Amino acid sequence: MLQNKISKGSNLRWEGSRIMLPEHVQELRKRKFEQTKVAKHELDEQELQELGFVVIDSLKHELEVKVTYLISYFYYPIDL
């Protein structure tokens, strides 16, 4: 079998296909970053009221609460 311009071990991969241009790498990283973004969720009045009950109940019974907030499409947790 002729192994001209095919990588060692003849896995049928051209040597040139192993190289990625910096522009392609940058775009792939950008795309991966964009896919991790989370859309902002708007709470309606009933959900806000339920959240208020949970906060009041946790204060009344001195329960530990884990709060997660959203800034710039990413969640950040806080342990209280």
PDB file of C-alpha atoms in Angstrom:
ATOM      1  CA  MET A   1       0.000   0.000   0.000  1.00  0.00           C
ATOM      2  CA  LEU A   2       1.318   3.416  -0.948  1.00  0.00           C
ATOM      3  CA  GLN A   3       1.726   5.751   2.055  1.00  0.00           C
ATOM      4  CA  ASN A   4       2.364   8.983   0.183  1.00  0.00           C
ATOM      5  CA  LYS A   5       1.024  12.027   2.125  1.00  0.00           C
ATOM      6  CA  ILE A   6      -0.874   9.761   4.483  1.00  0.00           C
ATOM      7  CA  SER A   7       0.095   9.679   8.132  1.00  0.00           C
ATOM      8  CA  LYS A   8       2.169   6.925   9.641  1.00  0.00           C
ATOM      9  CA  GLY A   9       0.185   3.780  10.359  1.00  0.00           C
ATOM     10  CA  SER A  10      -2.031   4.524   7.357  1.00  0.00           C
ATOM     11  CA  ASN A  11      -5.093   5.627   9.305  1.00  0.00           C
ATOM     12  CA  LEU A  12      -6.172   7.355   6.086  1.00  0.00           C
ATOM     13  CA  ARG A  13      -5.780  10.803   7.590  1.00  0.00           C
ATOM     14  CA  TRP A  14      -3.906  13.331   5.523  1.00  0.00           C
ATOM     15  CA  GLU A  15      -1.060  15.081   7.293  1.00  0.00           C
ATOM     16  CA  GLY A  16      -2.515  18.488   6.428  1.00  0.00           C
ATOM     17  CA  SER A  17      -5.807  17.718   8.154  1.00  0.00           C
ATOM     18  CA  ARG A  18      -4.096  17.640  11.555  1.00  0.00           C
ATOM     19  CA  ILE A  19      -3.364  21.365  11.395  1.00  0.00           C
ATOM     20  CA  MET A  20      -6.032  23.895  12.412  1.00  0.00           C
ATOM     21  CA  LEU A  21      -5.698  27.539  11.575  1.00  0.00           C
ATOM     22  CA  PRO A  22      -5.705  29.946  14.550  1.00  0.00           C
ATOM     23  CA  GLU A  23      -8.855  31.574  13.164  1.00  0.00           C
ATOM     24  CA  HIS A  24     -10.658  28.229  13.214  1.00  0.00           C
ATOM     25  CA  VAL A  25      -9.560  27.491  16.778  1.00  0.00           C
ATOM     26  CA  GLN A  26     -10.734  30.941  17.885  1.00  0.00           C
ATOM     27  CA  GLU A  27     -14.133  30.470  16.246  1.00  0.00           C
ATOM     28  CA  LEU A  28     -14.552  27.014  17.800  1.00  0.00           C
ATOM     29  CA  ARG A  29     -13.775  28.426  21.259  1.00  0.00           C
ATOM     30  CA  LYS A  30     -16.177  31.316  20.666  1.00  0.00           C
ATOM     31  CA  ARG A  31     -18.925  28.915  19.582  1.00  0.00           C
ATOM     32  CA  LYS A  32     -18.385  26.698  22.642  1.00  0.00           C
ATOM     33  CA  PHE A  33     -18.556  29.791  24.881  1.00  0.00           C
ATOM     34  CA  GLU A  34     -21.795  30.957  23.225  1.00  0.00           C
ATOM     35  CA  GLN A  35     -23.385  27.536  23.783  1.00  0.00           C
ATOM     36  CA  THR A  36     -22.774  27.744  27.535  1.00  0.00           C
ATOM     37  CA  LYS A  37     -24.768  30.962  27.889  1.00  0.00           C
ATOM     38  CA  VAL A  38     -28.110  30.813  29.703  1.00  0.00           C
ATOM     39  CA  ALA A  39     -31.107  32.932  28.752  1.00  0.00           C
ATOM     40  CA  LYS A  40     -32.558  35.204  31.432  1.00  0.00           C
ATOM     41  CA  HIS A  41     -35.691  33.770  33.035  1.00  0.00           C
ATOM     42  CA  GLU A  42     -38.415  36.236  33.932  1.00  0.00           C
ATOM     43  CA  LEU A  43     -40.355  35.351  37.089  1.00  0.00           C
ATOM     44  CA  ASP A  44     -44.073  35.959  37.164  1.00  0.00           C
ATOM     45  CA  GLU A  45     -45.913  37.264  40.238  1.00  0.00           C
ATOM     46  CA  GLN A  46     -46.752  33.790  41.574  1.00  0.00           C
ATOM     47  CA  GLU A  47     -43.128  32.602  41.323  1.00  0.00           C
ATOM     48  CA  LEU A  48     -41.911  35.749  43.100  1.00  0.00           C
ATOM     49  CA  GLN A  49     -44.457  35.211  45.869  1.00  0.00           C
ATOM     50  CA  GLU A  50     -43.363  31.573  46.275  1.00  0.00           C
ATOM     51  CA  LEU A  51     -39.729  32.692  46.423  1.00  0.00           C
ATOM     52  CA  GLY A  52     -40.656  35.189  49.139  1.00  0.00           C
ATOM     53  CA  PHE A  53     -42.313  32.422  51.187  1.00  0.00           C
ATOM     54  CA  VAL A  54     -39.171  30.290  50.942  1.00  0.00           C
ATOM     55  CA  VAL A  55     -36.986  33.184  52.103  1.00  0.00           C
ATOM     56  CA  ILE A  56     -39.270  34.030  55.030  1.00  0.00           C
ATOM     57  CA  ASP A  57     -39.530  30.353  56.034  1.00  0.00           C
ATOM     58  CA  SER A  58     -35.747  29.918  55.912  1.00  0.00           C
ATOM     59  CA  LEU A  59     -35.234  33.028  58.072  1.00  0.00           C
ATOM     60  CA  LYS A  60     -37.887  31.944  60.561  1.00  0.00           C
ATOM     61  CA  HIS A  61     -36.435  28.425  60.993  1.00  0.00           C
ATOM     62  CA  GLU A  62     -32.775  29.428  60.511  1.00  0.00           C
ATOM     63  CA  LEU A  63     -32.297  27.130  57.537  1.00  0.00           C
ATOM     64  CA  GLU A  64     -29.303  27.209  55.212  1.00  0.00           C
ATOM     65  CA  VAL A  65     -30.125  28.674  51.825  1.00  0.00           C
ATOM     66  CA  LYS A  66     -28.217  28.368  48.573  1.00  0.00           C
ATOM     67  CA  VAL A  67     -28.757  31.368  46.300  1.00  0.00           C
ATOM     68  CA  THR A  68     -27.848  31.336  42.633  1.00  0.00           C
ATOM     69  CA  TYR A  69     -27.911  34.552  40.662  1.00  0.00           C
ATOM     70  CA  LEU A  70     -27.522  35.319  36.983  1.00  0.00           C
ATOM     71  CA  ILE A  71     -25.053  37.863  35.640  1.00  0.00           C
ATOM     72  CA  SER A  72     -24.154  38.170  31.967  1.00  0.00           C
ATOM     73  CA  TYR A  73     -25.739  34.836  30.965  1.00  0.00           C
ATOM     74  CA  PHE A  74     -23.943  32.787  33.658  1.00  0.00           C
ATOM     75  CA  TYR A  75     -25.098  31.424  37.021  1.00  0.00           C
ATOM     76  CA  TYR A  76     -23.104  32.155  40.177  1.00  0.00           C
ATOM     77  CA  PRO A  77     -23.935  30.284  43.418  1.00  0.00           C
ATOM     78  CA  ILE A  78     -23.727  31.763  46.933  1.00  0.00           C
ATOM     79  CA  ASP A  79     -24.021  29.692  50.100  1.00  0.00           C
ATOM     80  CA  LEU A  80     -25.718  31.570  52.925  1.00  0.00           C
TER      81      LEU A  80
END
